GROMACS .gro file of C-alpha atoms in nm:
model
  198
    1MET     CA    1  12.138 -12.227 -12.024
    2SER     CA    2  11.891 -11.950 -11.931
    3ILE     CA    3  11.737 -11.703 -12.170
    4VAL     CA    4  11.650 -11.355 -12.043
    5ASN     CA    5  11.408 -11.145 -12.245
    6ASP     CA    6  11.496 -10.783 -12.169
    7ALA     CA    7  11.174 -10.666 -12.335
    8ILE     CA    8  10.966 -10.810 -12.051
    9PRO     CA    9  11.010 -10.605 -11.733
   10ALA     CA   10  11.032 -10.785 -11.402
   11VAL     CA   11  10.708 -10.775 -11.208
   12GLY     CA   12  10.749 -10.683 -10.843
   13PRO     CA   13  10.562 -10.527 -10.556
   14ASP     CA   14  10.403 -10.190 -10.622
   15PRO     CA   15  10.591  -9.929 -10.411
   16ALA     CA   16  10.275  -9.720 -10.368
   17GLU     CA   17  10.076 -10.019 -10.240
   18GLN     CA   18  10.362 -10.109 -10.007
   19ALA     CA   19  10.366  -9.754  -9.872
   20VAL     CA   20   9.989  -9.760  -9.808
   21THR     CA   21  10.026 -10.097  -9.635
   22ALA     CA   22  10.304  -9.958  -9.414
   23LEU     CA   23  10.103  -9.646  -9.327
   24LEU     CA   24   9.785  -9.832  -9.236
   25THR     CA   25   9.977 -10.093  -9.038
   26ALA     CA   26  10.161  -9.818  -8.848
   27LEU     CA   27   9.823  -9.664  -8.763
   28GLY     CA   28   9.701  -9.993  -8.617
   29VAL     CA   29   9.481 -10.111  -8.903
   30ASP     CA   30   9.456 -10.490  -8.931
   31LEU     CA   31   9.487 -10.559  -9.304
   32ALA     CA   32   9.434 -10.929  -9.240
   33GLU     CA   33   9.059 -10.862  -9.233
   34GLU     CA   34   8.899 -10.984  -9.555
   35SER     CA   35   8.727 -10.652  -9.626
   36LEU     CA   36   9.061 -10.468  -9.605
   37ALA     CA   37   9.279 -10.712  -9.797
   38ASP     CA   38   9.263 -10.511 -10.121
   39THR     CA   39   9.258 -10.165  -9.960
   40PRO     CA   40   9.625 -10.076 -10.030
   41ARG     CA   41   9.575 -10.141 -10.404
   42ARG     CA   42   9.254  -9.938 -10.411
   43VAL     CA   43   9.408  -9.645 -10.222
   44ALA     CA   44   9.715  -9.639 -10.449
   45ALA     CA   45   9.491  -9.648 -10.759
   46ALA     CA   46   9.271  -9.367 -10.627
   47TYR     CA   47   9.567  -9.138 -10.558
   48ARG     CA   48   9.718  -9.216 -10.898
   49GLU     CA   49   9.394  -9.110 -11.064
   50LEU     CA   50   9.375  -8.784 -10.865
   51LEU     CA   51   9.742  -8.700 -10.921
   52GLU     CA   52   9.764  -8.790 -11.291
   53PRO     CA   53   9.817  -8.480 -11.509
   54HIS     CA   54   9.524  -8.382 -11.728
   55GLU     CA   55   9.663  -8.291 -12.070
   56PHE     CA   56   9.462  -8.120 -12.341
   57THR     CA   57   9.508  -7.897 -12.644
   58ALA     CA   58   9.339  -7.559 -12.660
   59THR     CA   59   9.098  -7.523 -12.953
   60THR     CA   60   9.064  -7.160 -13.055
   61PHE     CA   61   8.892  -6.987 -13.347
   62PRO     CA   62   8.918  -6.641 -13.503
   63ASN     CA   63   8.683  -6.391 -13.339
   64GLU     CA   64   8.518  -6.319 -13.674
   65ASP     CA   65   8.210  -6.154 -13.523
   66GLY     CA   66   8.412  -5.917 -13.308
   67CYS     CA   67   8.261  -6.039 -12.980
   68ASP     CA   68   8.382  -5.818 -12.696
   69GLU     CA   69   8.132  -5.916 -12.428
   70LEU     CA   70   8.180  -6.159 -12.141
   71VAL     CA   71   8.175  -6.533 -12.220
   72LEU     CA   72   8.105  -6.724 -11.898
   73VAL     CA   73   8.059  -7.090 -11.805
   74ARG     CA   74   7.925  -7.138 -11.453
   75SER     CA   75   7.932  -7.427 -11.209
   76ILE     CA   76   8.204  -7.643 -11.366
   77PRO     CA   77   8.256  -7.927 -11.116
   78PHE     CA   78   8.604  -8.026 -11.000
   79GLN     CA   79   8.779  -8.241 -10.742
   80SER     CA   80   9.131  -8.199 -10.606
   81LEU     CA   81   9.364  -8.301 -10.323
   82CYS     CA   82   9.474  -8.073 -10.041
   83CYS     CA   83   9.855  -8.057 -10.043
   84HIS     CA   84   9.863  -8.021  -9.664
   85HIS     CA   85   9.658  -8.327  -9.558
   86LEU     CA   86   9.610  -8.533  -9.878
   87LEU     CA   87   9.235  -8.503  -9.824
   88PRO     CA   88   8.996  -8.416 -10.107
   89PHE     CA   89   8.828  -8.086 -10.171
   90PHE     CA   90   8.564  -8.029 -10.433
   91GLY     CA   91   8.326  -7.772 -10.569
   92VAL     CA   92   8.256  -7.562 -10.875
   93ALA     CA   93   8.443  -7.306 -11.083
   94HIS     CA   94   8.290  -7.018 -11.277
   95VAL     CA   95   8.520  -6.924 -11.563
   96GLY     CA   96   8.491  -6.639 -11.810
   97TYR     CA   97   8.677  -6.417 -12.050
   98VAL     CA   98   8.624  -6.119 -12.278
   99PRO     CA   99   8.751  -6.225 -12.624
  100GLY     CA  100   9.026  -6.048 -12.809
  101LYS     CA  101   9.126  -6.175 -13.152
  102ARG     CA  102   9.033  -6.538 -13.079
  103VAL     CA  103   8.758  -6.733 -12.903
  104LEU     CA  104   8.792  -7.063 -12.721
  105GLY     CA  105   8.590  -7.383 -12.767
  106LEU     CA  106   8.355  -7.382 -12.468
  107SER     CA  107   8.444  -7.733 -12.352
  108LYS     CA  108   8.801  -7.614 -12.303
  109LEU     CA  109   8.687  -7.392 -12.017
  110ALA     CA  110   8.591  -7.712 -11.833
  111ARG     CA  111   8.917  -7.876 -11.942
  112VAL     CA  112   9.131  -7.599 -11.797
  113VAL     CA  113   8.948  -7.631 -11.464
  114GLN     CA  114   9.013  -8.005 -11.456
  115ALA     CA  115   9.377  -7.961 -11.555
  116SER     CA  116   9.436  -7.688 -11.296
  117ALA     CA  117   9.284  -7.901 -11.018
  118ARG     CA  118   9.508  -8.205 -11.072
  119GLY     CA  119   9.793  -8.283 -10.836
  120LEU     CA  120   9.841  -8.168 -10.478
  121GLN     CA  121   9.679  -7.827 -10.463
  122ILE     CA  122   9.549  -7.532 -10.270
  123GLN     CA  123   9.234  -7.358 -10.391
  124GLU     CA  124   9.406  -7.023 -10.441
  125ARG     CA  125   9.657  -7.178 -10.684
  126ILE     CA  126   9.383  -7.347 -10.888
  127THR     CA  127   9.200  -7.017 -10.925
  128THR     CA  128   9.512  -6.829 -11.033
  129ARG     CA  129   9.615  -7.102 -11.277
  130ILE     CA  130   9.281  -7.083 -11.456
  131ALA     CA  131   9.295  -6.706 -11.501
  132ASP     CA  132   9.662  -6.713 -11.604
  133TRP     CA  133   9.608  -6.995 -11.855
  134LEU     CA  134   9.328  -6.804 -12.028
  135THR     CA  135   9.542  -6.491 -12.039
  136GLU     CA  136   9.845  -6.670 -12.184
  137GLU     CA  137   9.660  -6.888 -12.435
  138LEU     CA  138   9.404  -6.641 -12.568
  139ASP     CA  139   9.544  -6.294 -12.506
  140PRO     CA  140   9.186  -6.186 -12.426
  141LEU     CA  141   9.071  -5.841 -12.323
  142GLY     CA  142   9.004  -5.991 -11.981
  143ALA     CA  143   8.979  -6.324 -11.801
  144GLY     CA  144   8.867  -6.446 -11.463
  145ALA     CA  145   8.776  -6.737 -11.239
  146VAL     CA  146   8.573  -6.773 -10.922
  147VAL     CA  147   8.612  -7.105 -10.740
  148GLU     CA  148   8.384  -7.230 -10.460
  149ALA     CA  149   8.482  -7.543 -10.270
  150GLN     CA  150   8.429  -7.755  -9.963
  151HIS     CA  151   8.747  -7.887  -9.801
  152THR     CA  152   8.730  -8.216  -9.615
  153CYS     CA  153   9.045  -8.117  -9.425
  154MET     CA  154   8.814  -7.862  -9.257
  155SER     CA  155   8.498  -8.072  -9.234
  156VAL     CA  156   8.616  -8.419  -9.122
  157ARG     CA  157   8.912  -8.324  -8.899
  158GLY     CA  158   9.034  -8.038  -8.686
  159VAL     CA  159   8.767  -7.769  -8.660
  160LYS     CA  160   8.507  -7.998  -8.827
  161ALA     CA  161   8.339  -7.707  -9.003
  162VAL     CA  162   8.083  -7.915  -9.193
  163GLY     CA  163   7.909  -7.718  -9.467
  164ALA     CA  164   8.164  -7.435  -9.485
  165TRP     CA  165   8.242  -7.310  -9.838
  166THR     CA  166   8.557  -7.126  -9.944
  167THR     CA  167   8.545  -6.877 -10.233
  168THR     CA  168   8.849  -6.751 -10.424
  169SER     CA  169   8.875  -6.528 -10.729
  170ALA     CA  170   9.132  -6.417 -10.985
  171VAL     CA  171   9.067  -6.156 -11.253
  172ARG     CA  172   9.288  -6.021 -11.530
  173GLY     CA  173   9.272  -5.741 -11.788
  174VAL     CA  174   8.949  -5.543 -11.817
  175LEU     CA  175   8.779  -5.770 -11.563
  176ARG     CA  176   9.026  -5.632 -11.309
  177GLU     CA  177   9.077  -5.278 -11.437
  178ASP     CA  178   8.725  -5.178 -11.545
  179PRO     CA  179   8.495  -5.151 -11.239
  180HIS     CA  180   8.179  -5.207 -11.446
  181ARG     CA  181   8.316  -5.518 -11.619
  182ARG     CA  182   8.447  -5.652 -11.289
  183GLU     CA  183   8.109  -5.598 -11.123
  184GLU     CA  184   7.931  -5.774 -11.410
  185PHE     CA  185   8.164  -6.074 -11.388
  186MET     CA  186   8.128  -6.110 -11.013
  187ARG     CA  187   7.750  -6.063 -11.023
  188ARG     CA  188   7.702  -6.320 -11.296
  189THR     CA  189   7.915  -6.580 -11.116
  190GLU     CA  190   7.703  -6.538 -10.803
  191SER     CA  191   7.381  -6.635 -10.986
  192GLY     CA  192   7.506  -6.989 -11.052
  193GLY     CA  193   7.747  -7.072 -10.779
  194GLY     CA  194   7.783  -7.364 -10.548
  195VAL     CA  195   7.423  -7.309 -10.438
  196GLY     CA  196   7.315  -7.631 -10.606
  197TRP     CA  197   7.576  -7.820 -10.405
  198ARG     CA  198   7.460  -7.690 -10.067
   0.00000   0.00000   0.00000
């Protein structure tokens, strides 16, 4: 008589590792080499980490002091995966907003960058997501993001444009409609920038 414990799932091959093995084998890589024996597991783990959603809860506070000037955090680092080639791109985001009735815990500006960068992405979408999230969560007078990144799909393949940086921006509310506020936001993001990365 056999006893089956349904609470213990059957352990089998990892489909992601199998897929990596199949891909590398199809490309002529000899996985029998000792240094490559664990590569499929490592690759699958790396992609899982980069694709895992980044969940967080926004922490906001009443704008008791009536702040209506720009709040800006510059040079927030991020990493993401190009949805066209599955190659990484990375850089910095400069994120700011003009408070309305509520202000945001500063660390959450970094959190929204990390959350927006997860998954298979393009830089334009990350930038828009950041600005839209701030607008929806805070209902600020204005919000914006400037993202600077290097794309390895440009630097290690194809055109091989090593050292090229791509800049995207998205602005909402007074940071879009008021020329003086917009100019201030753009000028202040330029003074931090990806310069330290270059």
